[in-house]
Short mmCIF file of C-alpha atoms and ligand atoms in Angstrom, two decimals:
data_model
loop_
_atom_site.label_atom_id
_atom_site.label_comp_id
_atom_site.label_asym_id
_atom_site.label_seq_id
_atom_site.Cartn_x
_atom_site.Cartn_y
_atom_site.Cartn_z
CA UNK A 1 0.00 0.00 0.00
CA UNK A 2 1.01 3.66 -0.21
CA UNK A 3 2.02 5.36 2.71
CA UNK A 4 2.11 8.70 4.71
CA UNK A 5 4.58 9.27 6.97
CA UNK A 6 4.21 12.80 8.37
CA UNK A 7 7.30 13.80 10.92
CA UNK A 8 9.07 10.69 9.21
CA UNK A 9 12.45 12.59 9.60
CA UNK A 10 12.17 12.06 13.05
CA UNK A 11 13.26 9.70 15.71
CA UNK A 12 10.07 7.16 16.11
CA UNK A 13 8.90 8.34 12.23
CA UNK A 14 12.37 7.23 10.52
CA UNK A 15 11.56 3.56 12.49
CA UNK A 16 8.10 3.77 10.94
CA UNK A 17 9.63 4.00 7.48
CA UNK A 18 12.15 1.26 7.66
CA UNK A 19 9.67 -0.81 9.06
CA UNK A 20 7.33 0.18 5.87
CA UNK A 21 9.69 -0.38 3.21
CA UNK A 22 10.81 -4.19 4.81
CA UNK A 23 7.22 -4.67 4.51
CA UNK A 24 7.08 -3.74 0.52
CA UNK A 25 4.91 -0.56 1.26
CA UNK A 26 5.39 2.86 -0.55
CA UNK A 27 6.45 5.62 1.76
CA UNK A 28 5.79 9.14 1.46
CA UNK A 29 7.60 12.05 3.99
CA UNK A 30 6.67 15.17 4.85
CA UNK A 31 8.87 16.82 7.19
CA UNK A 32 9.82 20.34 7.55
CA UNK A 33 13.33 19.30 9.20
CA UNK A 34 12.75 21.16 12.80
CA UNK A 35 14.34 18.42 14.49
CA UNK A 36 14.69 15.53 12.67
CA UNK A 37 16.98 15.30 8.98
CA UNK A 38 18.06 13.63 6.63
CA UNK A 39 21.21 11.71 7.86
CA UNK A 40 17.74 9.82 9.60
CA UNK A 41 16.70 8.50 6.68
CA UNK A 42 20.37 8.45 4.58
CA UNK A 43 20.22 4.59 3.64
CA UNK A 44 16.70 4.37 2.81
CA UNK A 45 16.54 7.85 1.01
CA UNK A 46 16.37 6.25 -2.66
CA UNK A 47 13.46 4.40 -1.55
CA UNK A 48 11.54 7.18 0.11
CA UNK A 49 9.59 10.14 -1.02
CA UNK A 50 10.86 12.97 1.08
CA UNK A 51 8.95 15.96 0.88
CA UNK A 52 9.90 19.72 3.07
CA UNK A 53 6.77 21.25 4.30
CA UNK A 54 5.22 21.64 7.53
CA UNK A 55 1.66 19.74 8.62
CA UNK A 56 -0.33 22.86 8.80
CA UNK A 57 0.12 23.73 5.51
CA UNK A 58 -2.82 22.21 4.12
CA UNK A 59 -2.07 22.15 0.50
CA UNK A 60 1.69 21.01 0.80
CA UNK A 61 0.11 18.18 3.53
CA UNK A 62 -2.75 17.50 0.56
CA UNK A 63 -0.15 17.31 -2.28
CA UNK A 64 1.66 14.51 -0.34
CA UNK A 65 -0.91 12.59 1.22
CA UNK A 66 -3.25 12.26 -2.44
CA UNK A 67 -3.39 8.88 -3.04
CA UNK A 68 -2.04 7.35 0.22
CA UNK A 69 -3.95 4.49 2.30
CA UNK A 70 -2.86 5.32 5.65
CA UNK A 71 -1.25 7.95 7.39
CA UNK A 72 1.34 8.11 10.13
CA UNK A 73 0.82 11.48 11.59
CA UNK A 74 4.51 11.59 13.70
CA UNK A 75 5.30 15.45 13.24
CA UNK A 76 4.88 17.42 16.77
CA UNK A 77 6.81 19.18 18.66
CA UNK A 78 7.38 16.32 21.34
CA UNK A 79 8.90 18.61 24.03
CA UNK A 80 6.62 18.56 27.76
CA UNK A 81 8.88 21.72 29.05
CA UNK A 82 8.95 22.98 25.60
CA UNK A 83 5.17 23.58 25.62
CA UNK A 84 5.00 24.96 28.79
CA UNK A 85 7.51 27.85 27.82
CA UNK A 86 5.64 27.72 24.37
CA UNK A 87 1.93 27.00 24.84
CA UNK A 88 0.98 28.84 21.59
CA UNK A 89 3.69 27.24 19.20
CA UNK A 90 2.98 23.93 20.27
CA UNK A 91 -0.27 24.11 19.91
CA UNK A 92 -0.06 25.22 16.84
CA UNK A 93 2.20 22.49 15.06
CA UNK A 94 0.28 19.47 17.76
CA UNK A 95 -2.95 20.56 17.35
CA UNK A 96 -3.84 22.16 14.56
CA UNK A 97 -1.27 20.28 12.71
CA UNK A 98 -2.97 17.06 13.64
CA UNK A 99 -6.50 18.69 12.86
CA UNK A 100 -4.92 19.25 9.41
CA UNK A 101 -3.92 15.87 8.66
CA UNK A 102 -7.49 14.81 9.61
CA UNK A 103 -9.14 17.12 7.35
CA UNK A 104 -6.36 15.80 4.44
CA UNK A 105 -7.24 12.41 5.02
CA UNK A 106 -11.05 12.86 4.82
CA UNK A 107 -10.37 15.07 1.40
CA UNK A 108 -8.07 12.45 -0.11
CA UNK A 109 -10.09 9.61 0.92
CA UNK A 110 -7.41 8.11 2.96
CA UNK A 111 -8.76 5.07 4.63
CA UNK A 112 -6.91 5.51 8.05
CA UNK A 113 -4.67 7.76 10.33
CA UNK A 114 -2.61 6.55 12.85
CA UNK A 115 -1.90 8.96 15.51
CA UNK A 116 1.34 9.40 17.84
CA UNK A 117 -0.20 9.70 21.04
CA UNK A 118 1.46 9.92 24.15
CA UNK A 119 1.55 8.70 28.06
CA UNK A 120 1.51 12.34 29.06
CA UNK A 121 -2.64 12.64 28.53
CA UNK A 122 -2.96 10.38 31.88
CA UNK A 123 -1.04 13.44 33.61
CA UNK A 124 -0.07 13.06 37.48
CA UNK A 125 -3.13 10.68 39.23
CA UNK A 126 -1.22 8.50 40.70
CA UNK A 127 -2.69 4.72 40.05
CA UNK A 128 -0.72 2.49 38.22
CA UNK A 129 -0.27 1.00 35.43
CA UNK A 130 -2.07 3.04 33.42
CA UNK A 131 -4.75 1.45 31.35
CA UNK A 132 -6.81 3.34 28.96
CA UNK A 133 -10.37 3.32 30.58
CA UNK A 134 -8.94 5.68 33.39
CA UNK A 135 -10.10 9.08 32.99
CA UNK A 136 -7.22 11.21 31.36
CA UNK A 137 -5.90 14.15 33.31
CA UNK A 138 -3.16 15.64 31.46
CA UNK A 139 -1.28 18.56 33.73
CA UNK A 140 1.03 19.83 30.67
CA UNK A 141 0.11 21.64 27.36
CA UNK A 142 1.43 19.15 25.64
CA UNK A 143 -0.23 15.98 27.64
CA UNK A 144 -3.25 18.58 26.71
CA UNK A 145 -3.03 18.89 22.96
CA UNK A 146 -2.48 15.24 22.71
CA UNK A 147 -5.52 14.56 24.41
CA UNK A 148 -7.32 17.12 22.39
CA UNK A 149 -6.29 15.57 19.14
CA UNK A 150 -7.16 12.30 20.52
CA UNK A 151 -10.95 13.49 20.33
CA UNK A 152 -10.86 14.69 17.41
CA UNK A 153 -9.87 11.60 15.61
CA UNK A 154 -12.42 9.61 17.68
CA UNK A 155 -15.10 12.64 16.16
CA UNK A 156 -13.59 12.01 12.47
CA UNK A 157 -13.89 8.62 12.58
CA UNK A 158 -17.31 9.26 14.06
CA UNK A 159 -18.55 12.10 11.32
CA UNK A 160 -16.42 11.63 8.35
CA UNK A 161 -15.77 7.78 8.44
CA UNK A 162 -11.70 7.90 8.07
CA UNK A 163 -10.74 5.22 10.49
CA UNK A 164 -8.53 6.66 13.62
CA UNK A 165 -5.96 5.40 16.05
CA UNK A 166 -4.05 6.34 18.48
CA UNK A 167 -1.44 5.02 19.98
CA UNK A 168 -0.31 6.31 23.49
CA UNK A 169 3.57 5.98 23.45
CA UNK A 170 5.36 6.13 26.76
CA UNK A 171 8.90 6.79 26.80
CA UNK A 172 10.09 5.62 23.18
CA UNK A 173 14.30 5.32 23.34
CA UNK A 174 16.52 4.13 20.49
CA UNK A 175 18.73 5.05 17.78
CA UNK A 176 18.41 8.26 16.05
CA UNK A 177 17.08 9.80 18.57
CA UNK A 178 18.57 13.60 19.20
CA UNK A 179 20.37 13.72 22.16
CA UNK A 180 21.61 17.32 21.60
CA UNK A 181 18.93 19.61 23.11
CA UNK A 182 17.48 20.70 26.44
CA UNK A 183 14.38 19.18 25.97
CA UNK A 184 15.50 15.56 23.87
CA UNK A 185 14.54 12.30 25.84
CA UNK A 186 16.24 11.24 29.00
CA UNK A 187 18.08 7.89 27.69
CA UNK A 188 19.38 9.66 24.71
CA UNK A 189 21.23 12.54 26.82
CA UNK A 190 22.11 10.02 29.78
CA UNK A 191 23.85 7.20 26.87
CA UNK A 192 25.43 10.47 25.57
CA UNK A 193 27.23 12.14 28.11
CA UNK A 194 28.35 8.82 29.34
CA UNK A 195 30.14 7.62 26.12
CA UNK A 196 31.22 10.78 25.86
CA UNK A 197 32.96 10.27 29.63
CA UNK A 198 30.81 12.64 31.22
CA UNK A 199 28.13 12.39 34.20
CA UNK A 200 23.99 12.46 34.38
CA UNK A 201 21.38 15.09 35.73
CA UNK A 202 18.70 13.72 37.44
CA UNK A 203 15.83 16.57 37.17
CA UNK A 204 14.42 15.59 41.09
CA UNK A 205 15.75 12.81 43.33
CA UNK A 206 16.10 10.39 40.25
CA UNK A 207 12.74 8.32 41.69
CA UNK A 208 10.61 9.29 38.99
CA UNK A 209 9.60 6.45 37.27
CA UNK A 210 9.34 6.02 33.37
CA UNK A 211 7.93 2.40 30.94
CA UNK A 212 10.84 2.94 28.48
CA UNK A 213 9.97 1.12 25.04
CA UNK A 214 12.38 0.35 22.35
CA UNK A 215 11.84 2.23 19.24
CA UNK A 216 11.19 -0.67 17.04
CA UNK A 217 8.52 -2.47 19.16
CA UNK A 218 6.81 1.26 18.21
CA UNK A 219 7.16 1.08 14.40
CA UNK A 220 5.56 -2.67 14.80
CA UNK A 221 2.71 -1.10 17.01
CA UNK A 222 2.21 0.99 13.90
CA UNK A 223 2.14 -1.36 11.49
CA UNK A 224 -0.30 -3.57 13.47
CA UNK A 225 -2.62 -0.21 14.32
CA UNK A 226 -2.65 0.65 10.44
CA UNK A 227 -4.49 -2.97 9.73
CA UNK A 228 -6.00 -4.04 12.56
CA UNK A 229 -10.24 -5.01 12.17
CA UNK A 230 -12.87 -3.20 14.87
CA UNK A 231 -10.11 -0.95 16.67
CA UNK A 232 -11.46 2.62 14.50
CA UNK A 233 -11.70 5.38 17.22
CA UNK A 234 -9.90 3.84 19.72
CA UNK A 235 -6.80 4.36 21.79
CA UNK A 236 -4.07 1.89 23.12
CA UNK A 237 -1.17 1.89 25.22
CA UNK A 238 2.18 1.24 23.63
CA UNK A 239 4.87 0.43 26.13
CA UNK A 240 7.19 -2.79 27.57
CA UNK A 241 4.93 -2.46 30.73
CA UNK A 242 7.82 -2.33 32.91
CA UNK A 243 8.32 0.44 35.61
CA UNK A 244 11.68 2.08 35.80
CA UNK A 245 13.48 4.59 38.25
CA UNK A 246 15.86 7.54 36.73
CA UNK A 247 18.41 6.06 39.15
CA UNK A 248 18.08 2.29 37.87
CA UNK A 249 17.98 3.35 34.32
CA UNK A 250 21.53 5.21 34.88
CA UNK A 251 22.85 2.43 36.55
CA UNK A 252 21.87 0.16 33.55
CA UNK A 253 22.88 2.78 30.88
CA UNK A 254 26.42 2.70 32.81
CA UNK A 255 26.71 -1.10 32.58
CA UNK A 256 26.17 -1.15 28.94
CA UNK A 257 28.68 1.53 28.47
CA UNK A 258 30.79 -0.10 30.95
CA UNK A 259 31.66 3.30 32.59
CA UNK A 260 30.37 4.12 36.62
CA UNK A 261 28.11 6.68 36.59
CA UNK A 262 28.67 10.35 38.06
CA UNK A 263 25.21 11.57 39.43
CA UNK A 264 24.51 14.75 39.78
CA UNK A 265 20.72 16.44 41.08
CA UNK A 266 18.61 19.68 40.03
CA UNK A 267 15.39 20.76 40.94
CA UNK A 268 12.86 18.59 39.33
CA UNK A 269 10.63 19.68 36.12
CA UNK A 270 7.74 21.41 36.61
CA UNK A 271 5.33 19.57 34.70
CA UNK A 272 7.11 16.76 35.24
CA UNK A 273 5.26 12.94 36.33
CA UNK A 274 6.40 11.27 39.07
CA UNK A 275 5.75 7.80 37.83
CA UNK A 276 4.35 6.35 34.73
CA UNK A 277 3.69 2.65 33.59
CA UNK A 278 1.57 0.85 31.61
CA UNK A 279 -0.76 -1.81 31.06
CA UNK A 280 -0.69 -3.15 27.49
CA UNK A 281 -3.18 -5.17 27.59
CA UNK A 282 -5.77 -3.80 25.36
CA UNK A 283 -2.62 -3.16 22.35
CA UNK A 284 -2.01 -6.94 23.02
CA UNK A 285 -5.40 -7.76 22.60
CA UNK A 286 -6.54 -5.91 20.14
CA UNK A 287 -3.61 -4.93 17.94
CA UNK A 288 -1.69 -7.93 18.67
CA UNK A 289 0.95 -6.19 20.07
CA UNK A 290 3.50 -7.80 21.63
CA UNK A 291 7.25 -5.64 22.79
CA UNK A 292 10.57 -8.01 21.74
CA UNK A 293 13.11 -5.67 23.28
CA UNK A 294 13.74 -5.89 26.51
CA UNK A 295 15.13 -2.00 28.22
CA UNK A 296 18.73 -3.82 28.94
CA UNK A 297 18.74 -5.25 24.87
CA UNK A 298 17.67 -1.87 23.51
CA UNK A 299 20.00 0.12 26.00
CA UNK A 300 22.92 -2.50 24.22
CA UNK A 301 21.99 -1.79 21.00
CA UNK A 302 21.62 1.75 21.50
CA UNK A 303 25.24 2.11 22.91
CA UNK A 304 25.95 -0.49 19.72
CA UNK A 305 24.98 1.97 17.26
CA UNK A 306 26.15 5.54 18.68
CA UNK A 307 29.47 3.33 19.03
CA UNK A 308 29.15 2.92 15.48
P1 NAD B 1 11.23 13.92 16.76
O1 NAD B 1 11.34 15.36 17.17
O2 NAD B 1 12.45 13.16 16.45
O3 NAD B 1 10.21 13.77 15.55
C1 NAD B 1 9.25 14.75 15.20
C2 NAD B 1 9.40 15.01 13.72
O4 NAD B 1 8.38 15.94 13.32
C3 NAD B 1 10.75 15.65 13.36
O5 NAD B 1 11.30 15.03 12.22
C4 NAD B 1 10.39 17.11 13.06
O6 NAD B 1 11.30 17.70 12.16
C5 NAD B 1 8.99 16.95 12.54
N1 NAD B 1 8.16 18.15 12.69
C6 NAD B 1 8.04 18.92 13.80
N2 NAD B 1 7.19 19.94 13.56
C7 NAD B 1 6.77 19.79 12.27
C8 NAD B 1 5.89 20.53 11.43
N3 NAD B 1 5.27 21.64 11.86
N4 NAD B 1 5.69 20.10 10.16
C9 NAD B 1 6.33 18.99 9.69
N5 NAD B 1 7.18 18.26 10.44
C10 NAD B 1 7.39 18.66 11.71
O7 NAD B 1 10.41 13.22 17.96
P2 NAD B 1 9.92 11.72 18.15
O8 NAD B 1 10.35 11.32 19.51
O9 NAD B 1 10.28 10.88 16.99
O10 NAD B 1 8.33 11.93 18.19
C11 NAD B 1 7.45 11.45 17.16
C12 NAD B 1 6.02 11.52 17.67
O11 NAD B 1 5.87 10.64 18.80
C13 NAD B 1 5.58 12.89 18.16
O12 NAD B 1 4.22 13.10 17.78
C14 NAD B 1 5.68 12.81 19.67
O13 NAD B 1 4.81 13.69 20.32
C15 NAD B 1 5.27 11.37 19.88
N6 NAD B 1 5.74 10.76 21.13
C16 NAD B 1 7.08 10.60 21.35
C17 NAD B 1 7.49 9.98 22.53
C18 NAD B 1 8.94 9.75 22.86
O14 NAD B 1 9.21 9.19 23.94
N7 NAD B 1 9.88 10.11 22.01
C19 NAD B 1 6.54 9.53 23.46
C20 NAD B 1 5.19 9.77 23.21
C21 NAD B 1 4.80 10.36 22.02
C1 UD1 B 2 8.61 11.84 27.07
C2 UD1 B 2 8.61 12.39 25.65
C3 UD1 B 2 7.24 12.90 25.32
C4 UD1 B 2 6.27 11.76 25.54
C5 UD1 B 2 6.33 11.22 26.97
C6 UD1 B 2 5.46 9.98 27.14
C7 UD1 B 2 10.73 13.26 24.80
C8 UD1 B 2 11.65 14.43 24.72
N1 UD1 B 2 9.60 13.47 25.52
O1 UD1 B 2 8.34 12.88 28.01
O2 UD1 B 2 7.20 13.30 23.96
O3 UD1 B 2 4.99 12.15 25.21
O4 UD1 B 2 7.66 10.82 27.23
O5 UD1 B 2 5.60 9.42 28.41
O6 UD1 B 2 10.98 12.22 24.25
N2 UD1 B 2 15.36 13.89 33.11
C9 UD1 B 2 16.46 13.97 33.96
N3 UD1 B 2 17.65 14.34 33.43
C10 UD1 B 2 17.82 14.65 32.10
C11 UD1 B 2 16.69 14.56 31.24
C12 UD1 B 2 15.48 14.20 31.79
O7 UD1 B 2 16.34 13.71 35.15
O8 UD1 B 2 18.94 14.97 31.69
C13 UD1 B 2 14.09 13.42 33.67
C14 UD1 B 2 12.89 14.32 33.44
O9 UD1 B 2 12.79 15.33 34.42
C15 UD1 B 2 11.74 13.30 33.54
C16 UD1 B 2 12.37 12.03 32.95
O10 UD1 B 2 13.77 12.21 33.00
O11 UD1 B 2 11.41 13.08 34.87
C17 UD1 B 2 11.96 11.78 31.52
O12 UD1 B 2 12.13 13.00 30.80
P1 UD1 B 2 12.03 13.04 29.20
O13 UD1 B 2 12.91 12.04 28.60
O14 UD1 B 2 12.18 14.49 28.80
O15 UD1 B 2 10.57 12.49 28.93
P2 UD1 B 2 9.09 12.86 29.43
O16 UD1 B 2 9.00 14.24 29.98
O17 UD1 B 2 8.63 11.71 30.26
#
């Protein structure tokens, strides 16, 4: 089938693609290069169609998407501190972005969108695991405008017919991911500064809690969400469904680098969870999900490839 792969530039999107084109699928890119690039997609480029052009631009967004099945609608800005210092902006590009795609897809005829979701729309109530028929209370902008999106694609699918899902990533680690800003993902900076003989920040006491997934076990989630029967309008976990602690996640990052770890501690993140785990269940059940990378076998191939 032909395929949409909006944000596929990016970390979890350039995952997405590979997985795609081992499956014999046409893939389509649009990406306006904010934080992901090329180099993400360098061995697979001849095999791609990468467009520039940002998801709220409706007619670059239509000119890509005509004639495309499904559509992976990665592109956000994927930041929790980022939106609080930039509400409007990230609304913009989240929201209205994501509203865009929807409106594409119905025009195009698309037949479904899958949607990156993310842990963050449970917010800070504090039962664990998290399993989707809790109520969502999301205590960022971003956990907010993922939420918000999340409705809308459950009212598209309701109104217009194009099938919706959305997935609910929690804390997606791998290679490619950008270790180089303020705001990039926790294992990415940690695996950094270690190789590069440095120490960690923990952002609080290091106790905060995190269900790490490997990057790959969320391009499969995708693949399975893009065909699965009776799952339209729904949303699903995607996790390992294991609960880990800042301070046992260095600890394990060290032994794969086979360095000790220097710890040092800041105030924590406002905005910031305290602990967050899953129950994958319903992905399992419905999707067929199932996560083949352990955290310790992703951290090794992580180190594997920066190594590289
Ligand atoms: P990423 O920053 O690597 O990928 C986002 C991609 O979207 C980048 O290539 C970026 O250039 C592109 N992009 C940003 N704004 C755009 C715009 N206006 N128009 C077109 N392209 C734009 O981040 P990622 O970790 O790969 O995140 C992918 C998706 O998964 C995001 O929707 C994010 O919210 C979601 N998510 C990520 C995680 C995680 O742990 N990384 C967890 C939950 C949800
Ligand atoms: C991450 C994703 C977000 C996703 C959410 C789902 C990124 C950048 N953010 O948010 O898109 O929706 O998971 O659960 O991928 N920390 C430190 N030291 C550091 C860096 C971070 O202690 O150097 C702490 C943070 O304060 C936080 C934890 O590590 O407690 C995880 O932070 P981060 O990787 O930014 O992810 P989330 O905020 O959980």
């Amino acid at each position: 089938m032909r395929t949409l792969v909006t944000g596929g530039a990016g970390f979890i999107g350039s995952h997405i693609v590979r997985r795609l084109l081992e499956l014999g699928h046409a893939v389509r890119v649009l990406d306006d290069f904010s934080t992901g690039s090329r180099d993400n997609l360098a061995e697979v480029s001849s095999d791609v169609e990468i467009t520039a052009g940002d998801v709220r631009d409706a007619d670059a967004l239509e000119r890509v998407a005509n004639g495309c099945e499904v559509i992976f609608h990665e592109a956000a800005i994927v930041s929790v501190p980022y939106s609080i210092e930039h509400p409007m902006e990230s609304h913009a590009v989240n929201v209205v972005g994501t509203l865009n795609t929807l409106e594409v897809a119905r025009r195009v005829g698309a037949r479904r969108v899958v949607f990156a979701s993310s842990a963050a729309v449970y917010g800070a109530e504090p039962t664990l695991p998290k399993v989707e028929s809790m109520l969502p209370a999301p205590i960022s902008p971003y956990g907010v405008e993922k939420l918000t999106c999340e409705h809308y694609l459950a009212a598209w699918a309701h109104l217009f017919g194009v099938e919706t899902v959305a997935l609910r990533y929690f804390n997606v680690f791998g290679p490619r991911q950008d270790p180089s800003s303020p705001y990039s993902g926790v294992i990415s900076v940690f695996v950094d500064r270690l190789l590069a003989g440095r120490g960690v920040t923990f952002f609080g006491d290091g106790r905060q809690t995190r269900d790490f997934v490997y990057a790959g076990d969320v391009a499969e989630a995708n693949v399975l969400a893009a065909s699965a029967r009776g799952v339209s309008g729904r949303a699903y976990n995607v996790a390992c469904g294991r609960e880990t602690s800042l301070l046992d996640l260095a600890t394990m990052i060290g032994d794969a680098v086979g360095r000790p770890v220097v710890r040092t501690f800041e105030p924590a993140r406002v905005g910031d969870i305290a602990r967050s785990s899953a129950d994958i269940g319903r992905a399992r059940d419905e999707l067929g999900y199932a996560p083949a990378v352990t955290v310790e076998e992703g951290l090794r191939r992580l180190v594997a490839a920066r190594r590289a």
